[in-house]
Coordinates of C-alpha atoms in Angstrom, one line a residue:
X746 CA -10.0 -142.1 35.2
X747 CA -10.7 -138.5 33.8
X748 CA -11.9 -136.7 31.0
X749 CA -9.7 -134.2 29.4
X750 CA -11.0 -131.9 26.6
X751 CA -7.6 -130.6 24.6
X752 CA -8.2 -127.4 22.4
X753 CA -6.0 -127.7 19.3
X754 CA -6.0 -131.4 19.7
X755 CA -3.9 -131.6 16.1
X756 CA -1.0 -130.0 17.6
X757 CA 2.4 -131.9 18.2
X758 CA 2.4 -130.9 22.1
X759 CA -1.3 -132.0 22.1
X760 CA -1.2 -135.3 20.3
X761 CA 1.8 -136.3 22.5
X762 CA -0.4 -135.7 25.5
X763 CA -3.3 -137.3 23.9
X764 CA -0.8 -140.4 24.0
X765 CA 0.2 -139.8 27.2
X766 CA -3.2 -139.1 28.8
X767 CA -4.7 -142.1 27.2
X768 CA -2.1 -144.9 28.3
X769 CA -2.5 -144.0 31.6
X770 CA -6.5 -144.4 31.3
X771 CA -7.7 -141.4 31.0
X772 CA -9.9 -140.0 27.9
X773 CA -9.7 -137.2 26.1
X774 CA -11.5 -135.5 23.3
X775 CA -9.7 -133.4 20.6
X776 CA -10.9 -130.6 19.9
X777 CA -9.3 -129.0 16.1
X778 CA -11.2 -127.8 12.8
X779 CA -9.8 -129.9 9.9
X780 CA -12.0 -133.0 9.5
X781 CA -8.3 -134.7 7.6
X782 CA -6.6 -134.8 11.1
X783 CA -9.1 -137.2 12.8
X784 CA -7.3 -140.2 11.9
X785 CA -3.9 -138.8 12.9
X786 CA -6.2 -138.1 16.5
X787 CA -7.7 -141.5 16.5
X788 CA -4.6 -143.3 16.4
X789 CA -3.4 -140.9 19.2
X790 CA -6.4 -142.3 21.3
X791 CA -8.0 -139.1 21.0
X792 CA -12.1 -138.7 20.2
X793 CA -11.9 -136.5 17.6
X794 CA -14.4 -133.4 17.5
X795 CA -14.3 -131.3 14.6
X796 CA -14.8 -127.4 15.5
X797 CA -13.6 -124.2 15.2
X798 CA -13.0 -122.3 18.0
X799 CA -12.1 -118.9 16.2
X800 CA -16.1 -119.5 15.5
X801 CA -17.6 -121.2 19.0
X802 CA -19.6 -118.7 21.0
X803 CA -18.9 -119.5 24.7
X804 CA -22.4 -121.5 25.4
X805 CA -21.5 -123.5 22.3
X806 CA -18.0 -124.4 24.0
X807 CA -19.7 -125.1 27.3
X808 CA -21.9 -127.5 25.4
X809 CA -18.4 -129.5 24.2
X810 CA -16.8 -129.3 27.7
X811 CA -19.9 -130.3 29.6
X812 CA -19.4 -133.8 31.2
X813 CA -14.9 -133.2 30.8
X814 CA -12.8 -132.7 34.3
X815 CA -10.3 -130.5 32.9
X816 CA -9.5 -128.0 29.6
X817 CA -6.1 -128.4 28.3
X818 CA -5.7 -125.0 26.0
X819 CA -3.2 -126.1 23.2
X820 CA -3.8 -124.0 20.3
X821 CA -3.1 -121.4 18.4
X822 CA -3.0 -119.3 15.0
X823 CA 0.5 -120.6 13.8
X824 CA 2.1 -117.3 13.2
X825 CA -0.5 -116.0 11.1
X826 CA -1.8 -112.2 10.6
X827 CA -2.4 -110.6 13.9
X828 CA -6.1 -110.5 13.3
X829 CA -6.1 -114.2 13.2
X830 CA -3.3 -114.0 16.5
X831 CA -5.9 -112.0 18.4
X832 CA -8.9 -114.0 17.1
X833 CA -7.6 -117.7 18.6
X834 CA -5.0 -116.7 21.2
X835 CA -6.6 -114.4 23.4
X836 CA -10.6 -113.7 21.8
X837 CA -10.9 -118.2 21.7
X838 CA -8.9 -118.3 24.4
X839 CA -10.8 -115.8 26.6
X840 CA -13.7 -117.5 25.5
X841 CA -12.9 -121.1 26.5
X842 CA -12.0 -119.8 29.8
X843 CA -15.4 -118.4 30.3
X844 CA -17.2 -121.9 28.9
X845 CA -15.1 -123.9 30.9
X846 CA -16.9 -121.5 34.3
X847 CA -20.0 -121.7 32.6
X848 CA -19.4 -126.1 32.3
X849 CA -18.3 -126.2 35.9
X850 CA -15.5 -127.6 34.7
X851 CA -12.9 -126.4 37.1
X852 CA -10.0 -127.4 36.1
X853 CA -7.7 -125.2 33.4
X854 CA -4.9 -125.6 32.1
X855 CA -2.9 -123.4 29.6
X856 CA 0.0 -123.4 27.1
X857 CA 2.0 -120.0 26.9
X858 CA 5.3 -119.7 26.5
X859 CA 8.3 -118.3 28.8
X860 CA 8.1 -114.8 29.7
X861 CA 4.2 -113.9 28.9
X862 CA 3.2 -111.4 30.7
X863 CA 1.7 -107.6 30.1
X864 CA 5.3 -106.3 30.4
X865 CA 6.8 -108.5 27.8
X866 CA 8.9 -105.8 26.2
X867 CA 8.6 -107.0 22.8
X868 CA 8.4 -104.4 20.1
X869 CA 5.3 -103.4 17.7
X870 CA 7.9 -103.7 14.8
X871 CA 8.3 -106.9 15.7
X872 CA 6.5 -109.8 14.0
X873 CA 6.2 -111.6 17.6
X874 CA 4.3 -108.2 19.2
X875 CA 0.8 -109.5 18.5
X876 CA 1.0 -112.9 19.9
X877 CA 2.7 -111.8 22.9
X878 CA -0.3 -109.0 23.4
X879 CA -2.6 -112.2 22.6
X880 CA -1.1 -114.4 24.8
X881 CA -0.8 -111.8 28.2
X882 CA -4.2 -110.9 27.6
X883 CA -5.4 -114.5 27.6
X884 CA -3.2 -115.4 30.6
X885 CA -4.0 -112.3 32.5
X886 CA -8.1 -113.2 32.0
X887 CA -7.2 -116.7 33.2
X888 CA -5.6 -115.5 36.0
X889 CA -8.7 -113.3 36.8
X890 CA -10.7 -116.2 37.0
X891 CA -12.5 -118.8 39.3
X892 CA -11.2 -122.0 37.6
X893 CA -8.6 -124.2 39.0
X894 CA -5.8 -123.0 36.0
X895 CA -1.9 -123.8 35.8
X896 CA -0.1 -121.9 33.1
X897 CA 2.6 -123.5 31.1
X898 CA 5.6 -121.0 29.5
X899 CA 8.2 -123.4 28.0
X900 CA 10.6 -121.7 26.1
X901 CA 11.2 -122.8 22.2
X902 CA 9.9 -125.8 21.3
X903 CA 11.6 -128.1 18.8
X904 CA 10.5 -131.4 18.0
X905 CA 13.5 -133.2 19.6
X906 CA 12.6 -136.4 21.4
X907 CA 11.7 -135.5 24.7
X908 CA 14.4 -136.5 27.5
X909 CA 12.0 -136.4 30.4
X910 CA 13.8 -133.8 32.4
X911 CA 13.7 -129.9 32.8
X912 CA 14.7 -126.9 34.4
X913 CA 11.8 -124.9 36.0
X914 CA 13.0 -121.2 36.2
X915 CA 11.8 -118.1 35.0
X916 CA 15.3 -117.6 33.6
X917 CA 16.5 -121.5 32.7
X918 CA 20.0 -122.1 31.6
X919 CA 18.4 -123.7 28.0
X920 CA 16.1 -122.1 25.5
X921 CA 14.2 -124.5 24.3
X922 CA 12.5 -128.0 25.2
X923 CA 11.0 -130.7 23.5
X924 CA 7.4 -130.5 22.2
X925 CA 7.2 -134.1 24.0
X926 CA 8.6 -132.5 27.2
X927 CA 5.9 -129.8 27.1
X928 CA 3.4 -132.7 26.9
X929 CA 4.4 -134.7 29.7
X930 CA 4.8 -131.5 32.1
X931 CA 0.9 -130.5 31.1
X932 CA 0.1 -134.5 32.0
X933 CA 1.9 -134.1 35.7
X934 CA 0.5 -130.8 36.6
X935 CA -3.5 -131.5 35.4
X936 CA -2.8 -134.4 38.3
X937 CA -1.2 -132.4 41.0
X938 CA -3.1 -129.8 42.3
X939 CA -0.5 -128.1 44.4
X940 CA -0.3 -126.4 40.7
X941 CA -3.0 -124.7 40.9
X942 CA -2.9 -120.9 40.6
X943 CA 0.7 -121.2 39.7
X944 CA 2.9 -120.1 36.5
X945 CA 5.3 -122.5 35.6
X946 CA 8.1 -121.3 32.9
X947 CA 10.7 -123.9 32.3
X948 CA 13.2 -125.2 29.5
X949 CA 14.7 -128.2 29.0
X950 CA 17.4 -129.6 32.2
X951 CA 18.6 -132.5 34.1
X952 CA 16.1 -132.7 36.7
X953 CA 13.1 -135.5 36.0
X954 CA 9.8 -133.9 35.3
X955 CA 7.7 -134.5 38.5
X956 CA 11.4 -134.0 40.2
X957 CA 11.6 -130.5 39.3
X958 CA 7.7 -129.2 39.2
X959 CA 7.5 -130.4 42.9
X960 CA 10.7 -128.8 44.0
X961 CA 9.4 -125.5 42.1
X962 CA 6.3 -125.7 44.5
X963 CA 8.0 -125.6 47.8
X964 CA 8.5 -122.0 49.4

């Protein structure tokens, strides 16, 4: 059994892995800011805990993390103004990263989304331009790091059921995967270590979940 601390624990990827996590024994707090979403947690199997991370300093983060095995980062600002974008996705972010060193947690893992990266061509004009700065930023300081982290980058997420199979590519066939699908990919790869320091981008596909992350992994 393990401890799993999920940032944005009110989130549809993160209250399927909430379920997911906690069938299988392990526990996990839920980390999210409006006190009306604890019940929808509870009955997840999550232990709520009410904060804000737009508002943590990192030793305050540290102190929720302390005595967890891994981070699962699963938030964000919902398409909201880019000072808000910058604020969770990559300042938050950043600083989780940082109080997850600081914890000796080790382990990391993140939600992104296919095709992050510093070169991710998207225009200023665009309404998507900020979170893709937020997100590379975040990704790129994770890199940087000394924690154990996996990246996720699914593609777009619907709320579909999930059909327990994907394609992992960096170009996949499909655009878009379940929310559940996301969920269940964070669940393998917080257990597999031969994840570790790797970006996996995927989409939905006809290979089983475990099926195609281990296949992705061999040289």
């Amino acid at each position: 059994m393990s401890r799993v601390a999920i940032i944005g624990g009110h989130g549809k990827v993160a209250l399927h892995l909430t379920k997911i996590l906690t069938s299988q024994g392990h526990q996990v707090s839920s980390i999210f800011r409006n006190q009306d979403h604890a019940a929808d947690v509870e009955q997840a199997g999550g232990t709520p805990v009410v904060a804000d991370v737009a508002e943590l300093s990192v030793e305050q983060m540290a102190d929720l993390f302390r005595g967890h095995d891994a981070v699962v980062w699963s938030a964000g600002a919902g398409g909201s103004s880019p000072e808000a974008t910058y604020a969770v996705d990559r300042d938050a972010a950043i600083r989780s990263m940082d109080a997850a060193t600081e914890a000796s947690i080790g382990r990391y893992v993140m939600v992104s989304y296919l095709g992050a990266s510093k070169d991710h061509g998207v225009p200023k004009d665009n309404g998507f331009f900020h979170y893709a700065e937020a997100k590379a930023a975040a990704d790129e300081h994770l890199r940087k790091s000394e924690l154990a982290w996996t990246i996720l980058g699914p593609g777009s997420l619907t709320t579909d059921p999930g059909t327990g199979k994907i394609e992992v590519s960096d170009k996949p066939q499909r655009d878009s995967v379940p929310r559940e699908d996301v969920a269940h990919v964070a669940a393998v790869v917080l257990g597999d270590l031969g994840t570790v320091d790797k970006t996996i981008q995927f989409n939905s596909g006809e290979t089983p979940i475990a099926e195609a992350i281990e296949g992705a992994l061999q040289p």
